[in-house]
mmCIF file of C-alpha atoms and ligand atoms in Angstrom:
data_model
loop_
_atom_site.group_PDB
_atom_site.id
_atom_site.type_symbol
_atom_site.label_atom_id
_atom_site.label_comp_id
_atom_site.label_asym_id
_atom_site.label_seq_id
_atom_site.Cartn_x
_atom_site.Cartn_y
_atom_site.Cartn_z
ATOM 1 C CA UNK Z 1 -0.048 -0.081 -0.347
ATOM 2 C CA UNK Z 2 2.529 3.083 0.939
ATOM 3 C CA UNK Z 3 3.354 5.337 -1.998
ATOM 4 C CA UNK Z 4 6.024 6.491 0.584
ATOM 5 C CA UNK Z 5 8.371 3.340 -1.049
ATOM 6 C CA UNK Z 6 8.211 4.993 -4.312
ATOM 7 C CA UNK Z 7 8.754 8.896 -3.428
ATOM 8 C CA UNK Z 8 11.263 10.333 -5.961
ATOM 9 C CA UNK Z 9 12.197 12.994 -8.697
ATOM 10 C CA UNK Z 10 8.401 14.036 -9.593
ATOM 11 C CA UNK Z 11 7.938 14.557 -5.469
ATOM 12 C CA UNK Z 12 11.056 16.889 -5.164
ATOM 13 C CA UNK Z 13 10.434 18.691 -8.303
ATOM 14 C CA UNK Z 14 6.518 19.557 -7.085
ATOM 15 C CA UNK Z 15 8.021 20.441 -2.857
ATOM 16 C CA UNK Z 16 10.981 22.448 -5.018
ATOM 17 C CA UNK Z 17 8.318 24.863 -6.621
ATOM 18 C CA UNK Z 18 6.886 25.675 -3.250
ATOM 19 C CA UNK Z 19 10.479 26.032 -1.734
ATOM 20 C CA UNK Z 20 11.290 28.304 -4.279
ATOM 21 C CA UNK Z 21 8.655 30.950 -3.343
ATOM 22 C CA UNK Z 22 9.007 30.625 0.027
ATOM 23 C CA UNK Z 23 4.891 30.098 0.374
ATOM 24 C CA UNK Z 24 4.220 27.276 2.425
ATOM 25 C CA UNK Z 25 0.595 28.061 2.882
ATOM 26 C CA UNK Z 26 -2.506 27.623 1.005
ATOM 27 C CA UNK Z 27 -4.569 30.611 0.779
ATOM 28 C CA UNK Z 28 -3.586 34.234 0.315
ATOM 29 C CA UNK Z 29 0.025 35.537 -0.506
ATOM 30 C CA UNK Z 30 -1.267 35.723 -3.969
ATOM 31 C CA UNK Z 31 1.621 37.666 -5.374
ATOM 32 C CA UNK Z 32 4.780 36.003 -3.825
ATOM 33 C CA UNK Z 33 3.850 32.393 -4.997
ATOM 34 C CA UNK Z 34 5.197 32.546 -8.113
ATOM 35 C CA UNK Z 35 1.692 31.106 -9.559
ATOM 36 C CA UNK Z 36 1.932 28.046 -8.003
ATOM 37 C CA UNK Z 37 -1.244 26.724 -5.670
ATOM 38 C CA UNK Z 38 -0.412 23.198 -4.874
ATOM 39 C CA UNK Z 39 -3.587 22.247 -2.643
ATOM 40 C CA UNK Z 40 -5.831 23.843 -5.189
ATOM 41 C CA UNK Z 41 -4.346 22.088 -8.098
ATOM 42 C CA UNK Z 42 -4.525 19.185 -6.030
ATOM 43 C CA UNK Z 43 -8.021 19.126 -5.192
ATOM 44 C CA UNK Z 44 -9.093 19.972 -9.046
ATOM 45 C CA UNK Z 45 -7.028 17.145 -9.957
ATOM 46 C CA UNK Z 46 -8.458 14.510 -6.826
ATOM 47 C CA UNK Z 47 -12.033 15.749 -8.081
ATOM 48 C CA UNK Z 48 -11.413 14.618 -11.270
ATOM 49 C CA UNK Z 49 -9.871 11.625 -10.915
ATOM 50 C CA UNK Z 50 -12.351 10.458 -8.038
ATOM 51 C CA UNK Z 51 -15.189 11.872 -10.727
ATOM 52 C CA UNK Z 52 -17.057 14.123 -7.754
ATOM 53 C CA UNK Z 53 -17.940 17.578 -8.009
ATOM 54 C CA UNK Z 54 -16.021 18.369 -4.563
ATOM 55 C CA UNK Z 55 -12.597 18.000 -3.360
ATOM 56 C CA UNK Z 56 -11.256 19.935 -0.068
ATOM 57 C CA UNK Z 57 -7.744 19.147 1.301
ATOM 58 C CA UNK Z 58 -7.291 18.779 5.147
ATOM 59 C CA UNK Z 59 -4.605 18.289 7.496
ATOM 60 C CA UNK Z 60 -4.717 14.247 7.670
ATOM 61 C CA UNK Z 61 -7.749 11.551 7.277
ATOM 62 C CA UNK Z 62 -8.991 12.082 11.125
ATOM 63 C CA UNK Z 63 -9.368 15.752 10.233
ATOM 64 C CA UNK Z 64 -11.257 14.391 6.598
ATOM 65 C CA UNK Z 65 -13.682 12.677 8.607
ATOM 66 C CA UNK Z 66 -14.132 15.611 11.336
ATOM 67 C CA UNK Z 67 -14.728 18.180 8.791
ATOM 68 C CA UNK Z 68 -17.069 16.056 6.756
ATOM 69 C CA UNK Z 69 -19.299 15.527 9.608
ATOM 70 C CA UNK Z 70 -19.474 18.905 10.502
ATOM 71 C CA UNK Z 71 -20.005 20.032 7.282
ATOM 72 C CA UNK Z 72 -23.445 17.626 7.037
ATOM 73 C CA UNK Z 73 -24.284 19.673 10.299
ATOM 74 C CA UNK Z 74 -23.515 16.665 12.962
ATOM 75 C CA UNK Z 75 -23.344 17.674 16.227
ATOM 76 C CA UNK Z 76 -23.982 16.458 19.992
ATOM 77 C CA UNK Z 77 -26.038 13.580 20.828
ATOM 78 C CA UNK Z 78 -25.952 12.616 17.173
ATOM 79 C CA UNK Z 79 -25.710 8.723 16.350
ATOM 80 C CA UNK Z 80 -23.123 7.729 13.826
ATOM 81 C CA UNK Z 81 -23.079 4.001 12.997
ATOM 82 C CA UNK Z 82 -19.582 2.825 12.563
ATOM 83 C CA UNK Z 83 -17.739 -0.659 12.069
ATOM 84 C CA UNK Z 84 -15.992 -2.910 15.282
ATOM 85 C CA UNK Z 85 -13.255 -3.341 12.691
ATOM 86 C CA UNK Z 86 -11.420 0.302 11.507
ATOM 87 C CA UNK Z 87 -8.997 2.648 12.634
ATOM 88 C CA UNK Z 88 -9.548 4.458 16.139
ATOM 89 C CA UNK Z 89 -10.381 7.735 14.104
ATOM 90 C CA UNK Z 90 -13.609 7.120 13.331
ATOM 91 C CA UNK Z 91 -14.539 7.299 16.504
ATOM 92 C CA UNK Z 92 -12.498 10.116 17.570
ATOM 93 C CA UNK Z 93 -13.584 12.157 14.493
ATOM 94 C CA UNK Z 94 -16.839 11.269 15.917
ATOM 95 C CA UNK Z 95 -16.494 12.205 19.554
ATOM 96 C CA UNK Z 96 -14.555 15.521 18.575
ATOM 97 C CA UNK Z 97 -18.056 16.744 17.337
ATOM 98 C CA UNK Z 98 -19.444 15.626 20.633
ATOM 99 C CA UNK Z 99 -21.563 13.045 18.714
ATOM 100 C CA UNK Z 100 -21.839 9.213 19.621
ATOM 101 C CA UNK Z 101 -20.123 6.447 18.003
ATOM 102 C CA UNK Z 102 -22.374 3.368 17.801
ATOM 103 C CA UNK Z 103 -20.243 0.487 17.051
ATOM 104 C CA UNK Z 104 -21.718 -2.543 14.668
ATOM 105 C CA UNK Z 105 -20.953 -5.902 13.425
ATOM 106 C CA UNK Z 106 -18.809 -6.344 10.330
ATOM 107 C CA UNK Z 107 -19.740 -9.614 7.967
ATOM 108 C CA UNK Z 108 -17.102 -11.151 6.061
ATOM 109 C CA UNK Z 109 -16.651 -8.332 3.702
ATOM 110 C CA UNK Z 110 -15.023 -7.350 6.791
ATOM 111 C CA UNK Z 111 -16.913 -4.062 6.850
ATOM 112 C CA UNK Z 112 -20.358 -2.980 7.661
ATOM 113 C CA UNK Z 113 -23.293 -5.796 8.007
ATOM 114 C CA UNK Z 114 -26.099 -4.233 6.523
ATOM 115 C CA UNK Z 115 -28.426 -5.886 8.411
ATOM 116 C CA UNK Z 116 -26.600 -5.461 11.714
ATOM 117 C CA UNK Z 117 -26.614 -1.531 10.623
ATOM 118 C CA UNK Z 118 -30.589 -1.678 10.209
ATOM 119 C CA UNK Z 119 -31.008 -3.084 14.065
ATOM 120 C CA UNK Z 120 -28.537 0.009 15.479
ATOM 121 C CA UNK Z 121 -30.995 2.851 13.849
ATOM 122 C CA UNK Z 122 -32.398 5.008 16.134
ATOM 123 C CA UNK Z 123 -34.483 8.620 15.770
ATOM 124 C CA UNK Z 124 -31.098 10.191 16.863
ATOM 125 C CA UNK Z 125 -29.275 8.091 14.121
ATOM 126 C CA UNK Z 126 -27.957 11.018 11.364
ATOM 127 C CA UNK Z 127 -24.852 8.837 9.813
ATOM 128 C CA UNK Z 128 -24.032 5.329 8.756
ATOM 129 C CA UNK Z 129 -20.038 5.332 8.245
ATOM 130 C CA UNK Z 130 -18.425 2.412 6.297
ATOM 131 C CA UNK Z 131 -15.233 1.791 6.422
ATOM 132 C CA UNK Z 132 -13.599 0.384 3.406
ATOM 133 C CA UNK Z 133 -10.902 -1.473 5.319
ATOM 134 C CA UNK Z 134 -7.676 -3.086 3.559
ATOM 135 C CA UNK Z 135 -8.669 -2.198 0.184
ATOM 136 C CA UNK Z 136 -12.276 -3.974 0.009
ATOM 137 C CA UNK Z 137 -15.500 -2.209 0.119
ATOM 138 C CA UNK Z 138 -18.546 -2.302 2.289
ATOM 139 C CA UNK Z 139 -21.816 -3.647 0.564
ATOM 140 C CA UNK Z 140 -22.364 0.152 -0.689
ATOM 141 C CA UNK Z 141 -25.901 -0.591 -2.646
ATOM 142 C CA UNK Z 142 -27.615 -2.502 0.931
ATOM 143 C CA UNK Z 143 -26.175 0.436 2.836
ATOM 144 C CA UNK Z 144 -27.515 3.481 0.549
ATOM 145 C CA UNK Z 145 -30.994 1.236 0.574
ATOM 146 C CA UNK Z 146 -31.193 1.720 4.264
ATOM 147 C CA UNK Z 147 -29.740 5.315 4.113
ATOM 148 C CA UNK Z 148 -32.407 6.239 1.594
ATOM 149 C CA UNK Z 149 -35.130 4.243 3.773
ATOM 150 C CA UNK Z 150 -34.301 6.058 6.711
ATOM 151 C CA UNK Z 151 -33.353 9.321 5.884
ATOM 152 C CA UNK Z 152 -29.538 8.902 6.957
ATOM 153 C CA UNK Z 153 -26.089 10.466 5.310
ATOM 154 C CA UNK Z 154 -23.824 7.857 4.243
ATOM 155 C CA UNK Z 155 -20.306 8.629 4.533
ATOM 156 C CA UNK Z 156 -17.793 6.613 2.990
ATOM 157 C CA UNK Z 157 -13.972 6.524 4.616
ATOM 158 C CA UNK Z 158 -12.259 5.383 1.787
ATOM 159 C CA UNK Z 159 -8.896 5.746 4.111
ATOM 160 C CA UNK Z 160 -7.426 2.486 2.998
ATOM 161 C CA UNK Z 161 -9.332 1.968 -0.324
ATOM 162 C CA UNK Z 162 -8.426 5.054 -2.819
ATOM 163 C CA UNK Z 163 -8.485 3.997 -6.503
ATOM 164 C CA UNK Z 164 -10.920 0.665 -5.830
ATOM 165 C CA UNK Z 165 -14.207 1.026 -7.331
ATOM 166 C CA UNK Z 166 -17.759 -0.341 -6.797
ATOM 167 C CA UNK Z 167 -20.127 -0.501 -10.054
ATOM 168 C CA UNK Z 168 -17.669 1.640 -12.071
ATOM 169 C CA UNK Z 169 -17.555 4.495 -9.448
ATOM 170 C CA UNK Z 170 -14.653 5.629 -7.473
ATOM 171 C CA UNK Z 171 -14.669 4.444 -3.370
ATOM 172 C CA UNK Z 172 -15.641 7.779 -1.517
ATOM 173 C CA UNK Z 173 -17.584 9.075 -4.533
ATOM 174 C CA UNK Z 174 -20.772 6.936 -3.728
ATOM 175 C CA UNK Z 175 -21.845 8.451 -0.625
ATOM 176 C CA UNK Z 176 -23.392 11.623 0.468
ATOM 177 C CA UNK Z 177 -19.490 12.580 1.341
ATOM 178 C CA UNK Z 178 -15.840 10.449 0.900
ATOM 179 C CA UNK Z 179 -12.697 10.804 3.259
ATOM 180 C CA UNK Z 180 -9.307 10.168 2.387
ATOM 181 C CA UNK Z 181 -6.209 9.933 4.323
ATOM 182 C CA UNK Z 182 -2.895 11.245 2.762
ATOM 183 C CA UNK Z 183 -0.579 9.954 6.194
ATOM 184 C CA UNK Z 184 2.319 8.090 5.638
ATOM 185 C CA UNK Z 185 1.547 4.578 4.970
ATOM 186 C CA UNK Z 186 -1.274 5.174 2.993
ATOM 187 C CA UNK Z 187 -1.351 4.264 -0.677
ATOM 188 C CA UNK Z 188 -0.289 7.929 -1.936
ATOM 189 C CA UNK Z 189 1.139 10.112 0.582
ATOM 190 C CA UNK Z 190 1.282 13.776 1.494
ATOM 191 C CA UNK Z 191 3.460 13.109 4.437
ATOM 192 C CA UNK Z 192 0.103 14.173 6.749
ATOM 193 C CA UNK Z 193 -2.891 15.148 4.580
ATOM 194 C CA UNK Z 194 -6.474 13.913 4.067
ATOM 195 C CA UNK Z 195 -9.497 15.056 1.684
ATOM 196 C CA UNK Z 196 -13.319 15.310 1.868
ATOM 197 C CA UNK Z 197 -15.489 14.569 -1.263
ATOM 198 C CA UNK Z 198 -18.924 15.374 -2.396
ATOM 199 C CA UNK Z 199 -21.002 16.232 -4.573
ATOM 200 C CA UNK Z 200 -22.976 18.737 -2.311
ATOM 201 C CA UNK Z 201 -22.410 22.127 -2.626
ATOM 202 C CA UNK Z 202 -23.673 23.108 0.692
ATOM 203 C CA UNK Z 203 -21.550 20.676 2.360
ATOM 204 C CA UNK Z 204 -18.331 21.380 0.067
ATOM 205 C CA UNK Z 205 -18.786 25.110 0.690
ATOM 206 C CA UNK Z 206 -19.063 24.351 5.169
ATOM 207 C CA UNK Z 207 -15.981 21.800 4.458
ATOM 208 C CA UNK Z 208 -13.990 24.945 3.220
ATOM 209 C CA UNK Z 209 -15.053 27.411 5.785
ATOM 210 C CA UNK Z 210 -15.025 25.231 8.614
ATOM 211 C CA UNK Z 211 -11.671 23.498 7.830
ATOM 212 C CA UNK Z 212 -10.406 27.343 8.355
ATOM 213 C CA UNK Z 213 -11.436 29.176 10.951
ATOM 214 C CA UNK Z 214 -15.069 29.633 9.520
ATOM 215 C CA UNK Z 215 -13.114 31.927 6.865
ATOM 216 C CA UNK Z 216 -15.519 32.409 3.649
ATOM 217 C CA UNK Z 217 -13.022 32.519 1.266
ATOM 218 C CA UNK Z 218 -14.340 35.690 -0.763
ATOM 219 C CA UNK Z 219 -12.008 37.632 -2.180
ATOM 220 C CA UNK Z 220 -8.115 38.273 -1.452
ATOM 221 C CA UNK Z 221 -7.572 40.030 1.521
ATOM 222 C CA UNK Z 222 -7.738 37.303 4.840
ATOM 223 C CA UNK Z 223 -7.981 39.767 7.284
ATOM 224 C CA UNK Z 224 -11.186 41.178 5.983
ATOM 225 C CA UNK Z 225 -12.987 37.819 5.173
ATOM 226 C CA UNK Z 226 -16.449 36.984 7.144
ATOM 227 C CA UNK Z 227 -16.593 34.174 9.718
ATOM 228 C CA UNK Z 228 -20.601 33.093 8.595
ATOM 229 C CA UNK Z 229 -19.877 30.288 11.599
ATOM 230 C CA UNK Z 230 -17.605 29.080 13.735
ATOM 231 C CA UNK Z 231 -14.644 26.758 12.701
ATOM 232 C CA UNK Z 232 -11.088 24.837 13.465
ATOM 233 C CA UNK Z 233 -7.911 24.773 11.974
ATOM 234 C CA UNK Z 234 -7.909 21.817 9.746
ATOM 235 C CA UNK Z 235 -5.396 23.042 6.937
ATOM 236 C CA UNK Z 236 -2.922 21.338 4.826
ATOM 237 C CA UNK Z 237 -0.037 22.876 3.852
ATOM 238 C CA UNK Z 238 1.630 23.655 1.092
ATOM 239 C CA UNK Z 239 4.448 21.467 0.849
ATOM 240 C CA UNK Z 240 2.120 18.744 2.265
ATOM 241 C CA UNK Z 241 -0.142 19.475 -0.844
ATOM 242 C CA UNK Z 242 2.797 19.504 -3.247
ATOM 243 C CA UNK Z 243 3.851 15.760 -2.424
ATOM 244 C CA UNK Z 244 0.408 14.968 -2.893
ATOM 245 C CA UNK Z 245 0.344 16.338 -6.422
ATOM 246 C CA UNK Z 246 3.166 13.707 -7.674
ATOM 247 C CA UNK Z 247 2.030 11.053 -5.997
ATOM 248 C CA UNK Z 248 -1.517 11.694 -7.135
ATOM 249 C CA UNK Z 249 -0.231 11.532 -10.714
ATOM 250 C CA UNK Z 250 1.134 8.083 -9.638
ATOM 251 C CA UNK Z 251 -2.102 6.548 -8.401
ATOM 252 C CA UNK Z 252 -2.752 4.341 -11.158
ATOM 253 C CA UNK Z 253 0.735 3.530 -11.693
ATOM 254 C CA UNK Z 254 0.958 2.096 -7.984
ATOM 255 C CA UNK Z 255 -2.499 0.409 -8.161
ATOM 256 C CA UNK Z 256 -1.233 -1.570 -11.210
ATOM 257 C CA UNK Z 257 1.972 -2.732 -9.379
ATOM 258 C CA UNK Z 258 -0.588 -3.727 -6.596
ATOM 259 C CA UNK Z 259 -2.938 -5.548 -8.306
ATOM 260 C CA UNK Z 260 0.107 -7.775 -9.978
ATOM 261 C CA UNK Z 261 1.762 -8.551 -6.914
ATOM 262 C CA UNK Z 262 -1.726 -9.103 -5.061
ATOM 263 C CA UNK Z 263 -2.571 -11.577 -8.087
ATOM 264 C CA UNK Z 264 0.501 -13.280 -7.718
ATOM 265 C CA UNK Z 265 0.202 -14.190 -3.957
ATOM 266 C CA UNK Z 266 -3.760 -15.035 -4.180
ATOM 267 C CA UNK Z 267 -2.770 -17.720 -7.030
ATOM 268 C CA UNK Z 268 -0.369 -19.197 -4.897
ATOM 269 C CA UNK Z 269 -2.815 -19.350 -1.617
ATOM 270 C CA UNK Z 270 -5.908 -20.258 -4.058
ATOM 271 C CA UNK Z 271 -3.730 -23.895 -3.682
ATOM 272 C CA UNK Z 272 -4.336 -24.286 0.317
ATOM 273 C CA UNK Z 273 -7.948 -25.247 0.614
ATOM 274 C CA UNK Z 274 -8.666 -24.143 3.804
ATOM 275 C CA UNK Z 275 -7.861 -20.495 2.800
ATOM 276 C CA UNK Z 276 -10.808 -18.533 1.862
ATOM 277 C CA UNK Z 277 -10.816 -14.996 0.734
ATOM 278 C CA UNK Z 278 -12.379 -12.153 1.951
ATOM 279 C CA UNK Z 279 -16.027 -11.549 0.135
ATOM 280 C CA UNK Z 280 -15.582 -8.182 -2.164
ATOM 281 C CA UNK Z 281 -19.289 -7.604 -2.485
ATOM 282 C CA UNK Z 282 -20.490 -7.526 -6.463
ATOM 283 C CA UNK Z 283 -19.823 -5.338 -8.577
ATOM 284 C CA UNK Z 284 -16.262 -4.271 -6.500
ATOM 285 C CA UNK Z 285 -13.079 -3.607 -7.595
ATOM 286 C CA UNK Z 286 -10.326 -4.078 -4.742
ATOM 287 C CA UNK Z 287 -7.338 -1.180 -4.549
ATOM 288 C CA UNK Z 288 -5.236 -4.500 -3.983
ATOM 289 C CA UNK Z 289 -3.665 -2.847 -1.044
ATOM 290 C CA UNK Z 290 -3.564 -5.891 1.000
ATOM 291 C CA UNK Z 291 -4.626 -9.801 0.624
ATOM 292 C CA UNK Z 292 -6.899 -11.057 3.651
ATOM 293 C CA UNK Z 293 -8.092 -14.274 4.338
ATOM 294 C CA UNK Z 294 -10.313 -16.351 6.417
ATOM 295 C CA UNK Z 295 -8.371 -19.806 7.903
ATOM 296 C CA UNK Z 296 -11.013 -21.844 9.477
ATOM 297 C CA UNK Z 297 -10.622 -21.148 13.217
ATOM 298 C CA UNK Z 298 -9.368 -18.769 15.453
ATOM 299 C CA UNK Z 299 -6.605 -21.526 16.796
ATOM 300 C CA UNK Z 300 -5.486 -21.860 13.105
ATOM 301 C CA UNK Z 301 -5.420 -18.418 11.768
ATOM 302 C CA UNK Z 302 -3.324 -17.566 15.131
ATOM 303 C CA UNK Z 303 -0.793 -20.464 14.467
ATOM 304 C CA UNK Z 304 -0.801 -19.553 10.710
ATOM 305 C CA UNK Z 305 -0.441 -15.689 11.543
ATOM 306 C CA UNK Z 306 2.893 -17.067 13.981
ATOM 307 C CA UNK Z 307 4.506 -19.696 10.975
ATOM 308 C CA UNK Z 308 4.136 -16.836 8.180
ATOM 309 C CA UNK Z 309 6.256 -14.660 10.819
ATOM 310 C CA UNK Z 310 8.949 -17.947 11.447
ATOM 311 C CA UNK Z 311 8.857 -18.122 7.338
ATOM 312 C CA UNK Z 312 10.437 -14.472 7.654
ATOM 313 C CA UNK Z 313 6.907 -13.418 5.802
ATOM 314 C CA UNK Z 314 6.507 -9.563 7.467
ATOM 315 C CA UNK Z 315 3.637 -7.116 7.414
ATOM 316 C CA UNK Z 316 0.823 -10.120 7.629
ATOM 317 C CA UNK Z 317 -1.616 -8.631 10.896
ATOM 318 C CA UNK Z 318 -3.939 -10.654 12.873
ATOM 319 C CA UNK Z 319 -6.207 -7.561 13.572
ATOM 320 C CA UNK Z 320 -8.199 -9.846 15.947
ATOM 321 C CA UNK Z 321 -5.124 -8.818 18.573
ATOM 322 C CA UNK Z 322 -4.660 -5.171 17.300
ATOM 323 C CA UNK Z 323 -4.333 -2.073 19.525
ATOM 324 C CA UNK Z 324 -5.837 0.472 16.789
ATOM 325 C CA UNK Z 325 -7.908 -1.749 14.489
ATOM 326 C CA UNK Z 326 -10.747 -3.906 16.564
ATOM 327 C CA UNK Z 327 -12.781 -3.176 19.456
ATOM 328 C CA UNK Z 328 -11.517 -5.478 21.561
ATOM 329 C CA UNK Z 329 -8.558 -3.276 22.756
ATOM 330 C CA UNK Z 330 -9.910 0.087 22.662
ATOM 331 C CA UNK Z 331 -10.681 0.413 26.402
ATOM 332 C CA UNK Z 332 -9.853 4.367 25.860
ATOM 333 C CA UNK Z 333 -13.273 4.248 24.527
ATOM 334 C CA UNK Z 334 -15.257 1.619 26.423
ATOM 335 C CA UNK Z 335 -13.963 3.531 29.835
ATOM 336 C CA UNK Z 336 -14.041 6.986 28.444
ATOM 337 C CA UNK Z 337 -10.761 7.708 29.289
ATOM 338 C CA UNK Z 338 -10.872 11.200 28.310
ATOM 339 C CA UNK Z 339 -9.070 13.763 29.507
ATOM 340 C CA UNK Z 340 -11.593 16.334 30.082
ATOM 341 C CA UNK Z 341 -14.550 16.025 30.761
ATOM 342 C CA UNK Z 342 -16.828 14.873 27.969
ATOM 343 C CA UNK Z 343 -20.124 16.193 27.040
ATOM 344 C CA UNK Z 344 -23.469 15.096 28.577
ATOM 345 C CA UNK Z 345 -24.879 13.843 25.516
ATOM 346 C CA UNK Z 346 -21.513 11.447 25.043
ATOM 347 C CA UNK Z 347 -21.553 10.243 28.610
ATOM 348 C CA UNK Z 348 -24.978 9.651 28.749
ATOM 349 C CA UNK Z 349 -25.903 7.885 25.381
ATOM 350 C CA UNK Z 350 -22.617 5.987 24.731
ATOM 351 C CA UNK Z 351 -23.565 2.449 24.820
ATOM 352 C CA UNK Z 352 -21.577 -0.180 27.288
ATOM 353 C CA UNK Z 353 -19.304 -1.397 24.834
ATOM 354 C CA UNK Z 354 -17.909 -3.705 27.883
ATOM 355 C CA UNK Z 355 -21.271 -5.349 27.865
ATOM 356 C CA UNK Z 356 -21.949 -5.541 24.328
ATOM 357 C CA UNK Z 357 -21.876 -8.443 22.194
ATOM 358 C CA UNK Z 358 -19.827 -8.596 19.214
ATOM 359 C CA UNK Z 359 -19.416 -12.067 18.506
ATOM 360 C CA UNK Z 360 -20.719 -11.970 15.001
ATOM 361 C CA UNK Z 361 -17.463 -9.633 14.707
ATOM 362 C CA UNK Z 362 -14.931 -12.234 16.143
ATOM 363 C CA UNK Z 363 -16.389 -15.011 14.121
ATOM 364 C CA UNK Z 364 -15.100 -13.328 10.938
ATOM 365 C CA UNK Z 365 -12.060 -10.954 13.066
ATOM 366 C CA UNK Z 366 -10.684 -14.082 14.596
ATOM 367 C CA UNK Z 367 -10.019 -15.699 11.587
ATOM 368 C CA UNK Z 368 -8.478 -13.245 9.225
ATOM 369 C CA UNK Z 369 -5.159 -12.810 8.565
ATOM 370 C CA UNK Z 370 -4.321 -9.271 6.078
ATOM 371 C CA UNK Z 371 -1.340 -9.130 3.962
ATOM 372 C CA UNK Z 372 0.146 -5.546 3.205
ATOM 373 C CA UNK Z 373 0.901 -5.423 -0.716
ATOM 374 C CA UNK Z 374 4.246 -3.723 -1.207
ATOM 375 C CA UNK Z 375 5.264 -1.394 -4.464
ATOM 376 C CA UNK Z 376 8.849 -2.093 -4.161
ATOM 377 C CA UNK Z 377 9.074 -5.776 -3.836
ATOM 378 C CA UNK Z 378 10.819 -7.448 -7.546
ATOM 379 C CA UNK Z 379 8.928 -9.748 -9.067
ATOM 380 C CA UNK Z 380 11.584 -12.185 -7.748
ATOM 381 C CA UNK Z 381 10.839 -11.458 -4.470
ATOM 382 C CA UNK Z 382 6.973 -11.592 -4.750
ATOM 383 C CA UNK Z 383 7.269 -14.787 -6.380
ATOM 384 C CA UNK Z 384 9.706 -15.807 -3.729
ATOM 385 C CA UNK Z 385 7.176 -14.387 -0.914
ATOM 386 C CA UNK Z 386 4.458 -16.630 -2.428
ATOM 387 C CA UNK Z 387 6.120 -20.084 -2.015
ATOM 388 C CA UNK Z 388 7.010 -18.722 1.553
ATOM 389 C CA UNK Z 389 3.517 -17.941 2.498
ATOM 390 C CA UNK Z 390 2.134 -21.519 1.015
ATOM 391 C CA UNK Z 391 4.790 -23.293 2.933
ATOM 392 C CA UNK Z 392 3.933 -21.367 6.134
ATOM 393 C CA UNK Z 393 0.397 -21.774 5.817
ATOM 394 C CA UNK Z 394 0.599 -25.642 4.830
ATOM 395 C CA UNK Z 395 2.541 -25.865 7.913
ATOM 396 C CA UNK Z 396 0.081 -24.589 10.548
ATOM 397 C CA UNK Z 397 -2.605 -26.288 8.694
ATOM 398 C CA UNK Z 398 -0.619 -30.006 8.588
ATOM 399 C CA UNK Z 399 -0.435 -29.314 12.424
ATOM 400 C CA UNK Z 400 -3.907 -28.988 12.909
ATOM 401 C CA UNK Z 401 -4.505 -31.319 15.803
HETATM 402 C C1 PLP L 1 -5.420 6.293 7.855
HETATM 403 C C2 PLP L 1 -6.915 6.228 8.450
HETATM 404 C C3 PLP L 1 -7.574 7.229 9.108
HETATM 405 C C4 PLP L 1 -7.242 8.416 9.365
HETATM 406 O O1 PLP L 1 -6.019 9.109 8.715
HETATM 407 P P1 PLP L 1 -5.109 9.913 9.401
HETATM 408 O O2 PLP L 1 -4.519 10.641 8.187
HETATM 409 O O3 PLP L 1 -3.594 8.558 9.758
HETATM 410 O O4 PLP L 1 -5.633 10.637 10.486
HETATM 411 C C5 PLP L 1 -8.956 6.695 9.010
HETATM 412 N N1 PLP L 1 -9.232 5.552 9.004
HETATM 413 C C6 PLP L 1 -8.911 4.600 8.281
HETATM 414 C C7 PLP L 1 -9.491 3.488 7.708
HETATM 415 C C8 PLP L 1 -7.734 4.571 8.456
HETATM 416 O O5 PLP L 1 -6.690 3.657 7.477
#
């Protein structure tokens, strides 16, 4: 997945444009910037690539989620449905607005289970937030139908799936709002950065103002601009956007490499009868940033994970035990370990997750292994890796009691 593996002359050139002018900020200083508007250019290029009317860059993927929710008017006490398997940024962004994260089971897509979403809807629900984990997507048709029926917003977290598609449409562009991260380990990187995309003019206008202290961005005198509503600072810097310009121009090249490497590994693993690949919803195209598969039991998955390590196959994750990506280790959320007092709305409405039954999620997560697909592997390295993975997994299966 990581774009940082292929940082080169293109990236350097874009950054040098900014260094030459010395204008490191995305707004203002019109006369000094030698005509360079990297953030604006990247927004135009991203909107075009994602077939979306608007793209707005911010400082991180977490900021993108926060700004996206804020732009649609989500606030204190509103409930946002999110999956048990995701990065902590999902609930961080929801809590930042005083809204309530409602955790919901995943299914064999490793993303939100539409039936579980239906059951979690209350009069306070405002948003359904599927997270397209590890390069593949939620069943967006089913989720869209639920959202239409109940008058809810669909917000896609496509931070780990940029470049994937669903029924021919880019992931992130299908819901009312979509979010990307360009942090250092994502498919394309800005160093740090993120983006919100939407076809909705109001959300876009709200997002670009909210992420810059409420600035209305009218005219070319920042000090004289109006502040129609309260905002915050989630701005991206011009330097980070410059890196993104180069990386976005290479997205399709990166996706091609990922697909090639993924396919070699997947074909090799297909020989092992116990390995079942994650379900990709009909009409979906992964971005091939991970190869994820199920083993027959939790015990065998743990054994397989250990065996992969022993064979020197790095970057394979057993998310079930992971501190950052699965609800089981989110005791800071469960026990509400905040530095300061949280809003009443959150303290009163947050479900008691220590008592929640997410056995349906455990059923899938306990058996899942996800292997990162790197861009920098040579053809020989991929073939070698495939052989090692087959041996490691067969070894783990042969020893089953
Ligand atoms: C990385 C990531 C984020 C947050 O992005 P940052 O840029 O690191 O803040 C949010 N959601 C998912 C699924 C991610 O993988």
